[in-house]
């Protein structure tokens, strides 16, 4: 993946935008962006800083003394454990992240970190309202039957859906300012988290190739093939 510019997960971009709006509304004093992985993560963090994050943390997973950890892809549970360690250090009042990754579509990290922290969670948020005085967050989320509204005591974990907001674009002046903002680098050893694969891919096989279609000359022929060859009627 050399010379490939990394971009932010769209769901996480929405999460960052919501955090920035919360700060602009006076409900937060600081927004911290976090990314985990090799050095290419710095590009993504610079984008977050250019959007308006105050500072950033890069969890460098390429510096582990364990050779297996250096080559193992971060799975949702590993990310959740690392986020918990960062939460213990930074003491945020609200943790907002995208509802799922766009490579594996796991949709697990938010739920797992909420479980590890023993914090309430609101997933797939399409609307977020904070009450600073009561220290609660009202989260509206889309479910199969319509809309569900949750009231969460803070601190809490919220994962964002596509309809929550429209992320802002980073302006050129802010892109230039982002170059001087702080990106703190921490390692797995410093956080005391051992990364190990919890799942093993045993086999990956392609689906069977589809048979070529046929053109029938009449409805009667179609019904005959469906009944006697496909056996679906």
Coordinates of C-alpha atoms in Angstrom, one line a residue:
X1 CA 0.0 0.0 0.0
X2 CA 2.9 2.3 -0.7
X3 CA 2.1 5.8 -2.1
X4 CA -1.6 5.3 -1.4
X5 CA -3.2 8.2 0.4
X6 CA -5.5 7.0 3.2
X7 CA -8.9 8.6 3.6
X8 CA -11.2 8.7 6.6
X9 CA -14.0 6.2 7.0
X10 CA -17.2 8.1 6.0
X11 CA -19.0 7.0 9.2
X12 CA -16.1 8.3 11.3
X13 CA -16.1 11.5 9.4
X14 CA -19.7 12.0 10.4
X15 CA -18.8 11.2 14.0
X16 CA -16.1 13.8 14.0
X17 CA -18.4 16.4 12.4
X18 CA -21.0 15.7 15.2
X19 CA -18.3 16.1 17.9
X20 CA -17.3 19.5 16.3
X21 CA -20.9 20.6 16.3
X22 CA -21.2 19.6 20.0
X23 CA -18.2 21.7 20.8
X24 CA -19.4 24.7 18.7
X25 CA -22.7 24.5 20.6
X26 CA -20.8 24.9 23.9
X27 CA -21.3 21.3 25.2
X28 CA -17.6 20.4 24.9
X29 CA -14.3 22.1 25.4
X30 CA -12.1 19.9 23.3
X31 CA -12.3 17.4 20.4
X32 CA -9.7 14.6 20.2
X33 CA -9.4 12.5 17.0
X34 CA -8.0 9.0 17.3
X35 CA -6.7 6.6 14.7
X36 CA -5.0 3.2 15.0
X37 CA -2.6 1.6 12.6
X38 CA 0.7 2.3 10.7
X39 CA 2.1 5.7 9.9
X40 CA -0.4 6.3 7.1
X41 CA -2.9 7.1 9.8
X42 CA -1.3 10.4 10.2
X43 CA -2.8 11.6 6.9
X44 CA -6.2 10.8 8.2
X45 CA -5.6 12.5 11.5
X46 CA -4.3 15.7 9.7
X47 CA -7.7 15.7 7.9
X48 CA -9.5 15.5 11.2
X49 CA -7.4 18.3 12.6
X50 CA -8.1 20.4 9.5
X51 CA -11.8 19.8 10.0
X52 CA -11.5 21.3 13.5
X53 CA -10.3 18.7 16.0
X54 CA -8.1 20.3 18.7
X55 CA -5.6 17.5 18.8
X56 CA -5.0 13.9 17.7
X57 CA -3.7 10.6 19.0
X58 CA -2.1 8.0 16.8
X59 CA -1.9 4.5 18.2
X60 CA 1.0 3.1 16.2
X61 CA 0.5 -0.6 15.8
X62 CA 3.7 -1.1 13.7
X63 CA 6.1 -0.7 16.5
X64 CA 5.1 -3.7 18.6
X65 CA 8.0 -5.9 19.8
X66 CA 5.8 -8.9 18.9
X67 CA 6.2 -9.9 15.3
X68 CA 2.7 -11.3 15.1
X69 CA 1.2 -8.1 16.4
X70 CA 3.2 -6.1 13.8
X71 CA 1.5 -7.9 11.0
X72 CA -1.9 -8.6 12.5
X73 CA -4.9 -6.5 11.3
X74 CA -6.7 -4.8 14.1
X75 CA -10.0 -6.5 14.8
X76 CA -12.9 -4.8 16.5
X77 CA -12.2 -6.2 20.0
X78 CA -8.5 -5.1 19.8
X79 CA -9.7 -1.6 18.8
X80 CA -12.2 -1.5 21.6
X81 CA -9.5 -2.5 24.1
X82 CA -7.2 0.3 22.8
X83 CA -10.0 2.8 23.0
X84 CA -10.8 1.8 26.5
X85 CA -7.2 2.5 27.5
X86 CA -7.3 5.9 25.8
X87 CA -10.6 6.7 27.6
X88 CA -9.0 5.8 30.9
X89 CA -6.2 8.2 30.2
X90 CA -8.1 11.1 28.6
X91 CA -11.4 10.9 30.6
X92 CA -13.7 12.2 27.8
X93 CA -17.4 12.9 28.5
X94 CA -18.5 11.4 25.3
X95 CA -17.1 8.8 22.8
X96 CA -18.4 9.2 19.3
X97 CA -17.3 6.8 16.5
X98 CA -18.6 5.6 13.2
X99 CA -21.1 2.7 13.4
X100 CA -19.0 0.4 11.2
X101 CA -15.8 0.1 9.2
X102 CA -16.2 0.2 5.4
X103 CA -13.7 -2.6 4.7
X104 CA -15.0 -5.5 6.8
X105 CA -18.4 -3.9 7.8
X106 CA -18.0 -5.5 11.2
X107 CA -20.2 -3.0 13.2
X108 CA -18.8 -4.2 16.5
X109 CA -16.3 -1.7 18.0
X110 CA -18.8 0.8 19.5
X111 CA -20.8 -1.9 21.2
X112 CA -17.6 -3.7 22.5
X113 CA -16.0 -0.5 23.9
X114 CA -19.3 0.4 25.6
X115 CA -19.3 -3.0 27.2
X116 CA -15.7 -2.7 28.3
X117 CA -16.3 0.7 29.8
X118 CA -19.7 -0.2 31.2
X119 CA -21.1 2.9 29.6
X120 CA -24.5 3.3 28.1
X121 CA -24.6 3.2 24.3
X122 CA -26.6 4.6 21.4
X123 CA -25.9 3.0 18.1
X124 CA -26.8 4.1 14.5
X125 CA -27.5 7.6 15.7
X126 CA -29.4 9.8 13.2
X127 CA -30.0 12.6 15.7
X128 CA -28.1 13.6 18.9
X129 CA -29.2 16.1 21.5
X130 CA -27.2 16.9 24.6
X131 CA -28.5 18.3 27.9
X132 CA -25.4 19.7 29.7
X133 CA -27.3 20.5 32.9
X134 CA -28.8 17.0 33.3
X135 CA -25.8 15.3 31.8
X136 CA -27.8 13.2 29.4
X137 CA -27.8 12.5 25.7
X138 CA -30.9 11.9 23.7
X139 CA -30.2 9.7 20.7
X140 CA -32.6 9.1 17.9
X141 CA -31.9 5.9 15.9
X142 CA -33.5 4.3 12.9
X143 CA -34.8 0.7 13.4
X144 CA -36.8 -1.6 11.2
X145 CA -40.1 -0.4 12.6
X146 CA -39.4 3.3 12.5
X147 CA -37.5 5.6 14.9
X148 CA -36.3 4.7 18.4
X149 CA -35.3 7.4 21.0
X150 CA -32.9 6.6 23.8
X151 CA -31.9 8.7 26.8
X152 CA -28.3 8.0 27.9
X153 CA -26.6 9.1 31.0
X154 CA -23.2 10.7 30.3
X155 CA -20.5 9.6 29.8
X156 CA -21.7 7.4 26.9
X157 CA -20.7 5.8 23.6
X158 CA -22.5 6.9 20.4
X159 CA -22.0 5.4 17.0
X160 CA -23.1 7.4 14.0
X161 CA -25.3 6.6 11.0
X162 CA -25.2 8.3 7.5
X163 CA -28.2 10.6 8.1
X164 CA -26.8 12.3 11.3
X165 CA -25.1 15.2 9.5
X166 CA -23.2 16.3 6.4
X167 CA -19.5 16.6 7.2
X168 CA -17.8 19.9 6.5
X169 CA -14.9 20.3 4.0
X170 CA -11.5 21.3 5.4
X171 CA -10.6 24.7 4.1
X172 CA -7.1 25.5 2.8
X173 CA -6.3 27.8 5.8
X174 CA -7.4 25.1 8.2
X175 CA -5.3 22.5 6.3
X176 CA -2.3 24.7 6.8
X177 CA -3.1 25.2 10.5
X178 CA -3.5 21.5 11.0
X179 CA 0.2 20.9 10.1
X180 CA 1.2 22.6 13.4
X181 CA -1.4 20.9 15.6
X182 CA -0.2 18.1 17.9
X183 CA -0.5 14.4 17.0
X184 CA 0.5 12.4 20.0
X185 CA 2.0 9.0 19.2
X186 CA 1.5 6.1 21.6
X187 CA 2.4 2.4 21.2
X188 CA 0.7 -0.8 22.1
X189 CA 3.3 -1.4 24.8
X190 CA 2.6 2.0 26.4
X191 CA -1.1 1.3 26.5
X192 CA -0.4 -2.2 27.8
X193 CA -2.6 -3.9 25.2
X194 CA -1.5 -7.1 23.5
X195 CA -2.9 -7.5 20.0
X196 CA -3.6 -11.1 19.0
X197 CA -6.0 -12.6 16.4
X198 CA -9.2 -13.8 17.9
X199 CA -10.4 -15.3 14.7
X200 CA -8.7 -17.5 12.1
X201 CA -9.8 -17.5 8.5
X202 CA -9.8 -21.2 7.6
X203 CA -10.8 -21.0 4.0
X204 CA -12.2 -18.6 1.4
X205 CA -13.9 -20.0 -1.6
X206 CA -15.6 -18.4 -4.6
X207 CA -19.4 -19.0 -5.1
X208 CA -20.2 -21.5 -7.9
X209 CA -20.4 -20.0 -11.3
X210 CA -23.8 -19.3 -12.6
X211 CA -25.0 -21.2 -15.6
X212 CA -25.7 -19.3 -18.8
X213 CA -29.3 -18.1 -19.3
X214 CA -31.6 -19.4 -22.0
X215 CA -34.1 -17.5 -24.2
X216 CA -37.5 -19.1 -24.4
X217 CA -39.9 -18.6 -27.3
X218 CA -43.2 -18.7 -25.4
X219 CA -44.8 -18.6 -21.9
X220 CA -45.6 -22.3 -22.2
X221 CA -42.0 -23.1 -22.7
X222 CA -41.0 -20.9 -19.7
X223 CA -43.5 -22.7 -17.5
X224 CA -42.3 -26.1 -18.7
X225 CA -38.6 -25.3 -17.9
X226 CA -39.5 -23.8 -14.5
X227 CA -41.5 -26.9 -13.6
X228 CA -39.5 -29.7 -15.1
X229 CA -35.9 -28.4 -15.1
X230 CA -35.7 -25.7 -12.3
X231 CA -38.3 -27.5 -10.2
X232 CA -39.4 -24.2 -8.7
X233 CA -43.1 -24.5 -9.5

